[in-house]
RNA sequence: GGCGCUAUCGUCUAGGGGUUAGGACGUGAGAUUCUCAAUCUUAAAACCCGGGUUCGAUUCCCGGUAGCGCUACCA
């Protein structure tokens, strides 16, 4: 064993499996990962499943699945529920030092929600001062109790720590309540389990949501009781909804779940890029960033302190900037990869699309979709055996009429019958046809485009025709002629 | 209520004692193209309020206000 103590950071992501993977959790994971990988450190995944009432296996699966989708790895795996004995022992060790006491007061119902009544609750009268003998006697008699930390009172003690994001923090111990370490069922609370594990797993930096900033004073006390050096803390500003409230499924729906982004066709790298820009800045005016760039640029010093709004609404469920970033990442993909990325979305949309056909279509739509999920709709006419009914007037070009449409279509069919279905040849043929008719290119192309695509807005005509092939193109033009 | 944190365009942000307060998304206008998209140009758009410090505050300090968080035998 090497004797040198590693100075490499060890960070952890410690979700509670009480729901699907939330975008805020995903961001916390990403920031931890970036910190670890930027500094050559270790990433620990720890399931904080001490709340047996609310934990579900489905949630564990959903979290792991979401993390895998992000494509970011971790090095070590732990489950708090497998370490309960360690937690209990550590609580009693704190008790033995006189830093904790038994509280026999029946559990608070929690429903009354009266924390805002008058003044802060600090401890239950009579319990703190119980003699060791009486405490032991009542416990031995089977009376249930919670184990509480004996927070220093009247000593003028100021609890403090330095947060890597928020700076120096301090709070009078007299303001901190005697929080629980062990519940009356003997199970550890989150605070105890989390701190014990962070100490035991030699976590060097705790990077987590700002909602834990004030809890950290308690944690500092626990590390002290444990006889451990507290790690460095870094709290991240929260992700909030446009109404300023913390994102929640109840209130904001599926937009808070990372699977929603995945299913809509976000690329994980774009999603990561977007999340990183909320509460962190590369400070170089860059917005579009590859994962490698983010990793090399990432520092805790560049993390902001103000909450960031994820700008979504019912009409537009995704933040416009997230969509734009996704479009950018989509365009940056090699076309072959773009093709493989859209494939599952065609299957999901019910198109019987071969790999070859998708590969041919991919370059035509890559620049035209912002989400992978938009691909099938953008390319439907390549796969539909029969075009959906469209308005014939759509074919009428600028300064034209239906008579012009008819002649254009007839001429196009004639020209195309002779043409080789390849981009340049099609262009030459159709432009010549337009000349022959004395029409502008646009006037010639629009009727054809609508005839073969069923709509005005579509990819460039010659490439489209080339992919469609002679047979289909001619058939659709003939059909359009019949409509006029 | 108590304690803690925060405050620059609609949103994400840069900046910082003296600046035309910068960028990005989105929005408007224009250019270009066979339509759309992309691209380019361009416009509108911000320092929460009040004091103090200072020759000078958007920047530093204090107060207010607002928002958020914690205030459980949830995490």
Coordinates of C-alpha atoms (C1' of nucleotides) in Angstrom, one line a residue:
Chain A
X1 CA 0.0 0.0 0.0
X2 CA 1.4 3.4 -0.9
X3 CA 1.7 5.6 2.1
X4 CA 1.1 8.9 0.4
X5 CA -2.3 10.2 1.0
X6 CA -4.1 10.9 -2.2
X7 CA -4.9 14.5 -2.9
X8 CA -7.2 13.6 -5.7
X9 CA -10.7 14.7 -5.1
X10 CA -13.5 12.3 -4.3
X11 CA -17.0 13.5 -5.0
X12 CA -20.3 11.8 -4.8
X13 CA -23.7 12.0 -6.2
X14 CA -26.2 10.8 -3.7
X15 CA -29.8 10.7 -4.9
X16 CA -32.8 9.5 -2.9
X17 CA -34.8 7.0 -4.9
X18 CA -38.1 8.6 -4.4
X19 CA -38.9 9.4 -8.0
X20 CA -37.7 9.6 -11.5
X21 CA -34.4 11.4 -12.3
X22 CA -35.1 15.1 -12.0
X23 CA -33.4 17.7 -14.2
X24 CA -32.0 19.4 -11.1
X25 CA -30.5 16.1 -9.8
X26 CA -29.1 15.4 -13.2
X27 CA -27.4 18.8 -13.1
X28 CA -26.0 18.1 -9.7
X29 CA -24.6 14.8 -11.0
X30 CA -23.1 16.5 -14.0
X31 CA -21.4 19.2 -11.9
X32 CA -20.0 16.5 -9.7
X33 CA -18.8 14.5 -12.6
X34 CA -17.2 17.6 -14.2
X35 CA -15.4 18.4 -11.1
X36 CA -14.1 14.9 -10.7
X37 CA -13.1 14.5 -14.3
X38 CA -11.6 18.0 -14.5
X39 CA -9.4 17.2 -11.5
X40 CA -8.6 13.6 -12.1
X41 CA -10.7 12.6 -9.1
X42 CA -13.1 9.8 -8.2
X43 CA -16.8 9.9 -8.8
X44 CA -18.9 8.0 -6.2
X45 CA -22.5 7.0 -6.7
X46 CA -24.3 6.5 -3.5
X47 CA -28.0 5.7 -3.1
X48 CA -29.3 7.6 -0.1
X49 CA -32.2 5.2 0.6
X50 CA -32.7 5.8 4.3
X51 CA -36.3 6.8 3.8
X52 CA -37.8 3.3 3.5
X53 CA -41.3 4.7 3.3
X54 CA -40.8 6.5 0.1
X55 CA -38.1 4.5 -1.7
X56 CA -39.1 2.5 -4.7
X57 CA -37.2 0.1 -7.0
X58 CA -38.8 1.8 -10.0
X59 CA -37.1 5.0 -8.9
X60 CA -33.7 3.4 -8.6
X61 CA -34.1 2.0 -12.1
X62 CA -35.2 5.3 -13.5
X63 CA -32.3 7.1 -11.9
X64 CA -29.7 4.7 -13.2
X65 CA -31.4 4.7 -16.6
X66 CA -31.3 8.5 -16.8
X67 CA -27.7 8.6 -15.8
X68 CA -26.7 6.0 -18.4
X69 CA -28.5 8.1 -21.0
X70 CA -26.3 11.0 -20.1
X71 CA -23.4 8.9 -20.8
X72 CA -21.4 10.0 -17.8
X73 CA -19.7 7.3 -15.7
X74 CA -18.8 6.8 -12.1
X75 CA -16.2 4.8 -10.3
X76 CA -17.7 3.5 -7.1
X77 CA -21.2 2.3 -6.0
X78 CA -22.8 2.3 -2.5
X79 CA -26.1 1.9 -0.9
X80 CA -26.9 3.5 2.4
X81 CA -29.4 0.8 3.3
X82 CA -26.5 -1.7 3.4
X83 CA -24.6 0.5 5.9
X84 CA -27.3 0.9 8.5
X85 CA -25.3 -0.7 11.3
X86 CA -22.4 1.6 10.7
X87 CA -24.7 4.6 10.9
X88 CA -26.3 3.4 14.1
X89 CA -23.0 2.7 15.7
X90 CA -21.7 6.1 14.8
X91 CA -24.8 7.7 16.4
X92 CA -24.2 5.8 19.6
X93 CA -20.5 6.9 19.5
X94 CA -21.7 10.5 19.4
X95 CA -24.1 9.7 22.3
X96 CA -21.2 8.2 24.3
X97 CA -19.3 11.4 23.9
X98 CA -22.2 13.2 25.5
X99 CA -23.0 15.0 22.2
X100 CA -26.4 13.4 21.8
X101 CA -29.3 12.5 24.0
X102 CA -32.5 10.5 23.9
X103 CA -35.7 12.4 23.3
X104 CA -38.8 10.5 24.5
X105 CA -41.2 13.0 23.1
X106 CA -43.7 11.4 20.7
X107 CA -42.9 12.1 17.1
X108 CA -44.3 15.3 15.6
X109 CA -47.1 14.5 13.2
X110 CA -45.5 16.7 10.6
X111 CA -48.9 17.5 9.0
X112 CA -49.6 20.5 11.2
X113 CA -46.9 22.3 9.3
X114 CA -46.6 24.9 12.1
X115 CA -43.0 25.7 11.7
X116 CA -44.0 29.3 11.0
X117 CA -46.0 29.7 14.2
X118 CA -43.9 31.8 16.6
X119 CA -40.1 31.5 16.8
X120 CA -38.1 28.5 15.9
X121 CA -38.3 25.2 17.7
X122 CA -35.0 24.3 19.2
X123 CA -35.5 21.3 21.5
X124 CA -38.1 19.6 23.6
X125 CA -38.0 20.8 27.1
X126 CA -36.9 18.4 29.7
X127 CA -35.2 16.0 27.4
X128 CA -31.9 17.6 26.9
X129 CA -31.3 17.6 30.7
X130 CA -32.5 14.1 31.4
X131 CA -29.8 12.3 33.5
X132 CA -28.0 9.4 31.9
X133 CA -29.5 7.1 34.5
X134 CA -33.1 8.1 33.8
X135 CA -32.5 8.1 30.1
X136 CA -31.1 4.6 30.3
X137 CA -33.9 3.4 32.5
X138 CA -36.6 4.7 30.3
X139 CA -34.9 3.2 27.2
X140 CA -34.5 -0.1 29.0
X141 CA -38.2 0.0 29.8
X142 CA -38.9 0.0 26.1
X143 CA -40.0 3.6 25.8
X144 CA -39.5 4.8 22.2
X145 CA -37.1 7.7 21.7
X146 CA -35.3 9.6 19.0
X147 CA -31.6 10.4 19.4
X148 CA -30.9 14.1 19.1
X149 CA -27.7 16.0 18.6
X150 CA -26.9 18.2 21.7
X151 CA -26.3 21.5 19.9
X152 CA -24.1 23.8 22.1
X153 CA -26.3 26.4 23.8
X154 CA -25.4 29.6 25.5
X155 CA -21.8 29.2 24.7
X156 CA -21.6 31.9 22.0
X157 CA -20.5 29.2 19.6
X158 CA -20.6 30.2 16.0
X159 CA -20.7 27.3 13.5
X160 CA -19.0 28.2 10.3
X161 CA -17.6 26.8 7.1
X162 CA -16.4 28.1 3.8
X163 CA -18.5 27.3 0.8
X164 CA -16.7 27.1 -2.5
X165 CA -19.6 28.9 -4.2
X166 CA -21.2 31.0 -1.5
X167 CA -18.1 31.9 0.4
X168 CA -17.8 32.1 4.2
X169 CA -20.9 31.0 6.1
X170 CA -21.6 31.2 9.7
X171 CA -24.6 30.8 12.1
X172 CA -24.9 31.0 15.8
X173 CA -25.3 27.5 17.4
X174 CA -28.1 29.0 19.5
X175 CA -30.1 29.2 16.3
X176 CA -29.7 25.6 15.4
X177 CA -32.3 23.1 16.7
X178 CA -31.4 19.8 18.3
X179 CA -31.9 17.8 15.1
X180 CA -32.4 14.0 15.1
X181 CA -29.7 11.5 14.4
X182 CA -31.7 8.4 14.9
X183 CA -35.5 7.9 14.5
X184 CA -37.5 6.2 17.1
X185 CA -37.4 3.0 15.0
X186 CA -33.7 3.1 15.4
X187 CA -33.0 4.1 11.8
X188 CA -30.6 6.9 11.0
X189 CA -31.8 10.2 9.6
X190 CA -30.6 11.6 6.3
X191 CA -28.2 14.0 8.1
X192 CA -26.4 11.3 10.1
X193 CA -26.2 8.7 7.3
X194 CA -25.1 11.2 4.8
X195 CA -22.4 12.7 7.0
X196 CA -21.2 9.4 8.3
X197 CA -20.9 8.0 4.7
X198 CA -19.2 11.2 3.4
X199 CA -16.6 10.8 6.1
X200 CA -16.2 7.1 5.8
X201 CA -16.0 7.2 2.0
X202 CA -13.5 10.0 2.3
X203 CA -15.4 12.4 0.2
X204 CA -13.4 15.6 -0.2
X205 CA -15.9 17.9 -1.9
X206 CA -19.7 17.8 -1.3
X207 CA -21.3 19.4 -4.4
X208 CA -25.0 19.6 -4.0
X209 CA -28.1 21.8 -4.3
X210 CA -28.3 25.0 -2.4
X211 CA -31.3 23.7 -0.6
X212 CA -28.8 22.1 1.7
X213 CA -26.8 25.2 2.4
X214 CA -28.5 25.8 5.8
X215 CA -28.4 22.1 6.7
X216 CA -24.7 22.3 6.3
X217 CA -24.3 23.9 9.8
X218 CA -25.8 20.8 11.2
X219 CA -23.5 18.7 9.1
X220 CA -20.5 20.5 10.4
X221 CA -21.6 19.7 13.9
X222 CA -22.1 16.0 12.9
X223 CA -18.6 15.8 11.4
X224 CA -17.3 17.2 14.6
X225 CA -19.2 14.7 16.7
X226 CA -17.9 12.0 14.4
X227 CA -14.4 13.2 15.0
X228 CA -13.9 13.7 11.3
X229 CA -12.7 16.6 9.3
X230 CA -15.5 18.1 7.3
X231 CA -15.1 18.0 3.5
X232 CA -15.2 21.1 1.5
X233 CA -18.7 22.2 0.5
X234 CA -20.0 23.7 -2.7
X235 CA -23.6 24.5 -3.1
X236 CA -25.2 24.9 -6.4
X237 CA -28.0 27.5 -7.2
X238 CA -31.3 25.8 -7.7
X239 CA -33.2 25.3 -11.0
X240 CA -36.6 26.9 -10.8
X241 CA -39.7 27.2 -12.9
X242 CA -40.7 30.6 -14.5
X243 CA -42.9 31.2 -11.5
X244 CA -39.8 31.1 -9.3
X245 CA -40.8 27.9 -7.6
X246 CA -38.6 24.9 -7.3
X247 CA -39.3 22.4 -10.1
X248 CA -41.7 19.7 -9.1
X249 CA -43.6 17.1 -11.0
X250 CA -46.8 17.9 -9.1
X251 CA -46.7 21.5 -10.2
X252 CA -44.8 21.5 -13.4
X253 CA -45.4 18.1 -15.0
X254 CA -43.1 15.9 -16.9
X255 CA -40.8 18.7 -18.0
X256 CA -38.9 18.1 -14.8
X257 CA -38.0 14.5 -15.7
X258 CA -34.9 13.9 -17.8
X259 CA -36.7 11.1 -19.7
X260 CA -39.0 13.7 -21.2
X261 CA -36.0 15.3 -22.8
X262 CA -34.6 12.0 -24.0
X263 CA -38.0 10.9 -25.4
X264 CA -38.4 14.3 -27.3
X265 CA -35.1 13.7 -29.0
X266 CA -32.6 15.7 -27.1
X267 CA -29.0 14.6 -27.5
X268 CA -27.4 13.9 -24.1
X269 CA -24.5 16.2 -24.9
X270 CA -26.9 19.1 -25.8
X271 CA -28.9 18.4 -22.6
X272 CA -25.7 18.5 -20.6
X273 CA -24.6 21.7 -22.4
X274 CA -27.9 23.4 -21.6
X275 CA -27.9 22.3 -17.9
X276 CA -24.3 23.5 -17.4
X277 CA -25.2 27.0 -18.6
X278 CA -27.7 27.2 -15.8
X279 CA -25.7 28.4 -12.9
X280 CA -22.3 28.1 -14.4
X281 CA -20.5 30.1 -17.1
X282 CA -17.4 29.5 -19.1
X283 CA -17.0 33.3 -19.0
X284 CA -15.8 33.4 -22.6
X285 CA -19.1 34.2 -24.4
X286 CA -19.4 30.6 -25.7
X287 CA -22.7 28.9 -25.5
X288 CA -22.3 25.9 -27.7
X289 CA -19.8 23.6 -25.9
X290 CA -18.8 20.1 -26.4
X291 CA -18.4 17.9 -23.3
X292 CA -14.6 18.0 -23.5
X293 CA -14.6 21.7 -23.5
X294 CA -17.0 22.0 -20.6
X295 CA -14.8 19.5 -18.7
X296 CA -11.6 21.4 -19.3
X297 CA -13.3 24.8 -18.5
X298 CA -15.2 23.7 -15.5
X299 CA -14.4 25.2 -12.1
X300 CA -16.4 25.8 -9.0
X301 CA -15.3 29.5 -9.0
X302 CA -17.4 30.0 -12.1
X303 CA -20.6 28.8 -10.5
X304 CA -23.2 31.5 -9.9
X305 CA -25.1 32.1 -6.7
X306 CA -28.5 33.0 -8.0
X307 CA -31.2 30.5 -8.9
X308 CA -31.7 29.9 -12.6
X309 CA -35.0 29.8 -14.4
X310 CA -35.7 27.0 -16.8
X311 CA -37.9 28.8 -19.2
X312 CA -40.7 26.6 -20.2
X313 CA -44.5 27.0 -20.6
X314 CA -47.4 24.8 -21.4
X315 CA -47.2 25.7 -25.1
X316 CA -43.4 25.4 -25.2
X317 CA -42.4 22.6 -22.8
X318 CA -38.7 23.1 -23.4
X319 CA -36.5 26.1 -22.8
X320 CA -35.9 27.7 -26.3
X321 CA -32.2 27.8 -25.6
X322 CA -32.2 24.1 -24.9
X323 CA -33.8 23.5 -28.2
X324 CA -31.4 25.8 -30.0
X325 CA -28.5 24.0 -28.4
X326 CA -29.9 20.7 -29.4
X327 CA -30.3 21.8 -33.0
X328 CA -26.7 23.0 -32.9
X329 CA -25.4 19.7 -31.6
X330 CA -27.6 17.8 -34.1
X331 CA -26.0 19.8 -37.0
X332 CA -22.5 19.1 -35.6
X333 CA -23.1 15.4 -35.8
X334 CA -21.5 13.5 -38.7
X335 CA -24.5 12.7 -41.0
X336 CA -24.1 8.9 -40.6
X337 CA -24.4 9.4 -36.8
X338 CA -27.4 11.7 -37.2
X339 CA -29.0 8.9 -39.3
X340 CA -28.5 6.3 -36.6
X341 CA -29.8 8.7 -34.0
X342 CA -33.1 9.3 -35.8
X343 CA -33.7 5.7 -36.6
X344 CA -35.5 4.8 -33.4
X345 CA -37.7 7.8 -33.8
X346 CA -38.9 6.6 -37.1
X347 CA -39.7 3.2 -35.6
X348 CA -41.6 4.9 -32.8
X349 CA -43.6 7.0 -35.3
X350 CA -44.7 3.8 -37.0
X351 CA -42.7 4.3 -40.2
X352 CA -41.4 1.2 -41.9
X353 CA -38.1 2.8 -42.7
X354 CA -35.0 0.9 -43.7
X355 CA -31.6 1.9 -42.6
X356 CA -30.7 2.7 -46.2
X357 CA -33.6 4.9 -46.8
X358 CA -33.0 6.8 -43.5
X359 CA -29.4 7.2 -44.5
X360 CA -30.5 8.8 -47.8
X361 CA -33.0 11.1 -46.1
X362 CA -30.8 12.1 -43.2
X363 CA -28.7 14.8 -45.0
X364 CA -31.9 16.4 -46.2
X365 CA -33.4 16.9 -42.8
X366 CA -30.4 17.2 -40.5
X367 CA -30.4 21.0 -40.8
X368 CA -34.1 21.2 -40.5
X369 CA -34.9 19.6 -37.2
X370 CA -34.3 20.8 -33.7
X371 CA -35.2 17.6 -31.9
X372 CA -34.7 14.0 -33.1
X373 CA -38.4 13.5 -32.5
X374 CA -39.2 16.0 -35.3
X375 CA -37.4 13.9 -37.9
X376 CA -40.3 11.6 -38.9
X377 CA -42.7 14.5 -39.5
X378 CA -40.0 16.4 -41.4
X379 CA -39.5 13.4 -43.7
X380 CA -42.9 11.8 -43.8
X381 CA -43.4 12.1 -47.5
X382 CA -40.4 9.9 -48.2
X383 CA -42.0 7.0 -46.4
X384 CA -45.7 7.4 -46.8
X385 CA -47.0 5.2 -49.7
X386 CA -49.8 7.7 -50.2
X387 CA -49.5 11.5 -49.6
X388 CA -52.0 13.0 -47.3
X389 CA -54.6 15.1 -49.1
X390 CA -53.4 18.7 -49.7
X391 CA -54.9 21.8 -51.0
X392 CA -54.3 22.2 -54.7
X393 CA -53.9 25.9 -54.3
X394 CA -50.7 25.2 -52.4
X395 CA -49.2 24.4 -55.8
X396 CA -50.0 27.8 -57.2
X397 CA -46.7 29.8 -57.4
X398 CA -46.2 33.5 -57.1
X399 CA -47.8 35.4 -60.0
X400 CA -49.4 32.2 -61.2
X401 CA -52.6 30.4 -61.4
X402 CA -54.0 26.8 -61.7
X403 CA -53.5 26.9 -65.4
X404 CA -49.8 27.5 -64.9
X405 CA -49.7 24.7 -62.4
X406 CA -51.2 22.4 -65.0
X407 CA -48.7 23.2 -67.7
X408 CA -45.8 23.1 -65.2
X409 CA -46.8 19.7 -64.0
X410 CA -47.2 18.3 -67.5
X411 CA -43.9 19.7 -68.6
X412 CA -42.2 18.4 -65.4
X413 CA -43.5 14.9 -66.0
X414 CA -42.2 15.0 -69.5
X415 CA -38.8 16.3 -68.6
X416 CA -38.5 14.0 -65.6
X417 CA -39.4 10.9 -67.7
X418 CA -36.2 11.5 -69.6
X419 CA -34.0 12.5 -66.7
X420 CA -31.5 10.6 -64.7
X421 CA -32.6 10.8 -61.0
X422 CA -29.5 12.4 -59.7
X423 CA -29.1 15.9 -58.3
X424 CA -27.2 17.8 -61.0
X425 CA -29.0 16.1 -63.9
X426 CA -32.4 16.9 -62.3
X427 CA -31.5 20.5 -61.8
X428 CA -30.3 20.9 -65.4
X429 CA -33.4 19.2 -66.7
X430 CA -35.9 21.2 -64.6
X431 CA -34.2 24.5 -65.2
X432 CA -34.2 23.9 -68.9
X433 CA -37.9 23.1 -68.6
X434 CA -38.6 26.3 -66.8
X435 CA -36.8 28.3 -69.5
X436 CA -38.7 26.5 -72.2
X437 CA -41.9 27.6 -70.4
X438 CA -40.6 31.1 -69.9
X439 CA -41.0 30.8 -66.1
X440 CA -38.8 31.6 -63.2
X441 CA -37.2 28.7 -61.3
X442 CA -39.4 29.3 -58.3
X443 CA -42.5 29.2 -60.3
X444 CA -41.5 26.0 -61.9
X445 CA -40.4 24.3 -58.7
X446 CA -43.2 25.1 -56.3
X447 CA -45.9 23.0 -58.1
X448 CA -43.5 20.1 -58.3
X449 CA -42.5 20.4 -54.7
X450 CA -46.1 20.4 -53.5
X451 CA -46.9 17.5 -55.8
X452 CA -44.2 15.3 -54.5
X453 CA -44.0 16.4 -50.9
X454 CA -47.6 17.4 -50.2
X455 CA -46.6 20.7 -48.8
X456 CA -44.7 23.9 -49.6
X457 CA -42.0 23.7 -47.0
X458 CA -39.6 20.9 -47.7
X459 CA -36.0 20.0 -48.3
X460 CA -34.4 21.2 -51.6
X461 CA -36.2 19.8 -54.6
X462 CA -33.5 18.0 -56.6
X463 CA -32.2 16.0 -53.7
X464 CA -35.7 15.2 -52.7
X465 CA -36.6 13.9 -56.1
X466 CA -33.4 11.9 -56.3
X467 CA -34.2 10.1 -53.0
X468 CA -37.8 9.6 -54.0
X469 CA -36.9 8.1 -57.3
X470 CA -38.4 8.3 -60.8
X471 CA -41.3 6.0 -60.3
X472 CA -42.8 7.7 -57.2
X473 CA -42.0 11.2 -58.4
X474 CA -43.8 10.7 -61.7
X475 CA -46.7 9.0 -60.1
X476 CA -47.2 11.8 -57.6
X477 CA -47.0 14.5 -60.3
X478 CA -49.5 12.6 -62.4
X479 CA -51.8 12.4 -59.4
X480 CA -51.4 16.1 -58.8
X481 CA -52.2 16.9 -62.4
X482 CA -55.4 15.0 -62.1
X483 CA -56.4 17.2 -59.1
X484 CA -56.0 20.4 -61.0
Chain B
rG1 C1' -42.4 34.3 12.5
rG2 C1' -36.8 33.0 13.0
rC3 C1' -32.3 32.0 10.4
rG4 C1' -29.6 31.7 5.8
rC5 C1' -29.0 32.9 0.6
rU6 C1' -29.8 35.8 -3.8
rA7 C1' -30.9 40.3 -7.0
rU8 C1' -27.7 43.0 -14.8
rC9 C1' -32.3 42.8 -21.2
rG10 C1' -38.5 38.3 -21.4
rU11 C1' -34.7 34.0 -20.3
rC12 C1' -29.4 32.2 -19.5
rU13 C1' -25.3 35.2 -18.5
rA14 C1' -20.3 38.6 -19.0
rG15 C1' -18.5 42.7 -16.6
rG16 C1' -17.1 45.9 -13.0
rG17 C1' -15.6 52.7 -9.1
rG18 C1' -15.4 56.4 -14.9
rU19 C1' -17.9 51.3 -20.5
rU20 C1' -21.8 53.2 -26.4
rA21 C1' -23.1 47.9 -19.8
rG22 C1' -20.8 42.8 -23.8
rG23 C1' -22.5 37.8 -25.6
rA24 C1' -26.4 34.0 -26.4
rC25 C1' -31.5 32.3 -26.9
rG26 C1' -36.1 34.3 -28.1
rU27 C1' -38.6 38.5 -30.8
rG28 C1' -38.9 42.4 -35.1
rA29 C1' -36.7 44.0 -39.9
rG30 C1' -33.6 43.0 -44.1
rA31 C1' -30.2 40.1 -47.3
rU32 C1' -29.5 35.3 -49.7
rU33 C1' -31.6 30.7 -51.7
rC34 C1' -36.2 26.8 -55.8
rU35 C1' -39.8 26.8 -50.6
rC36 C1' -38.3 25.7 -45.7
rA37 C1' -34.1 25.4 -42.8
rA38 C1' -29.2 27.2 -42.3
rU39 C1' -26.2 31.5 -42.9
rC40 C1' -25.3 36.9 -42.8
rU41 C1' -26.7 42.1 -41.4
rU42 C1' -29.7 44.8 -38.3
rA43 C1' -33.3 46.7 -34.4
rA44 C1' -35.8 46.8 -29.8
rA45 C1' -34.6 45.0 -24.9
rA46 C1' -31.4 45.2 -18.4
rC47 C1' -27.9 47.1 -13.8
rC48 C1' -34.9 46.2 -7.8
rC49 C1' -35.5 50.7 -4.4
rG50 C1' -33.4 54.2 -0.8
rG51 C1' -29.3 56.0 1.8
rG52 C1' -23.9 56.2 2.6
rU53 C1' -18.6 56.1 0.9
rU54 C1' -16.4 58.7 -3.3
rC55 C1' -14.6 63.8 -7.7
rG56 C1' -17.7 59.8 -9.6
rA57 C1' -21.6 54.3 -8.3
rU58 C1' -24.8 49.5 -11.9
rU59 C1' -20.1 47.9 -9.3
rC60 C1' -18.2 48.8 -2.4
rC61 C1' -21.1 49.4 2.6
rC62 C1' -25.8 49.7 5.2
rG63 C1' -31.1 49.5 5.1
rG64 C1' -35.6 48.3 2.5
rU65 C1' -38.2 45.3 -0.9
rA66 C1' -38.9 40.9 -3.5
rG67 C1' -37.7 35.9 -4.5
rC68 C1' -35.8 31.3 -2.9
rG69 C1' -34.1 27.8 0.8
rC70 C1' -34.1 25.7 5.8
rU71 C1' -36.9 25.8 10.1
rA72 C1' -39.6 17.1 10.5
rC73 C1' -38.1 11.1 14.1
rC74 C1' -38.2 13.7 4.4
rA75 C1' -34.1 13.7 1.7

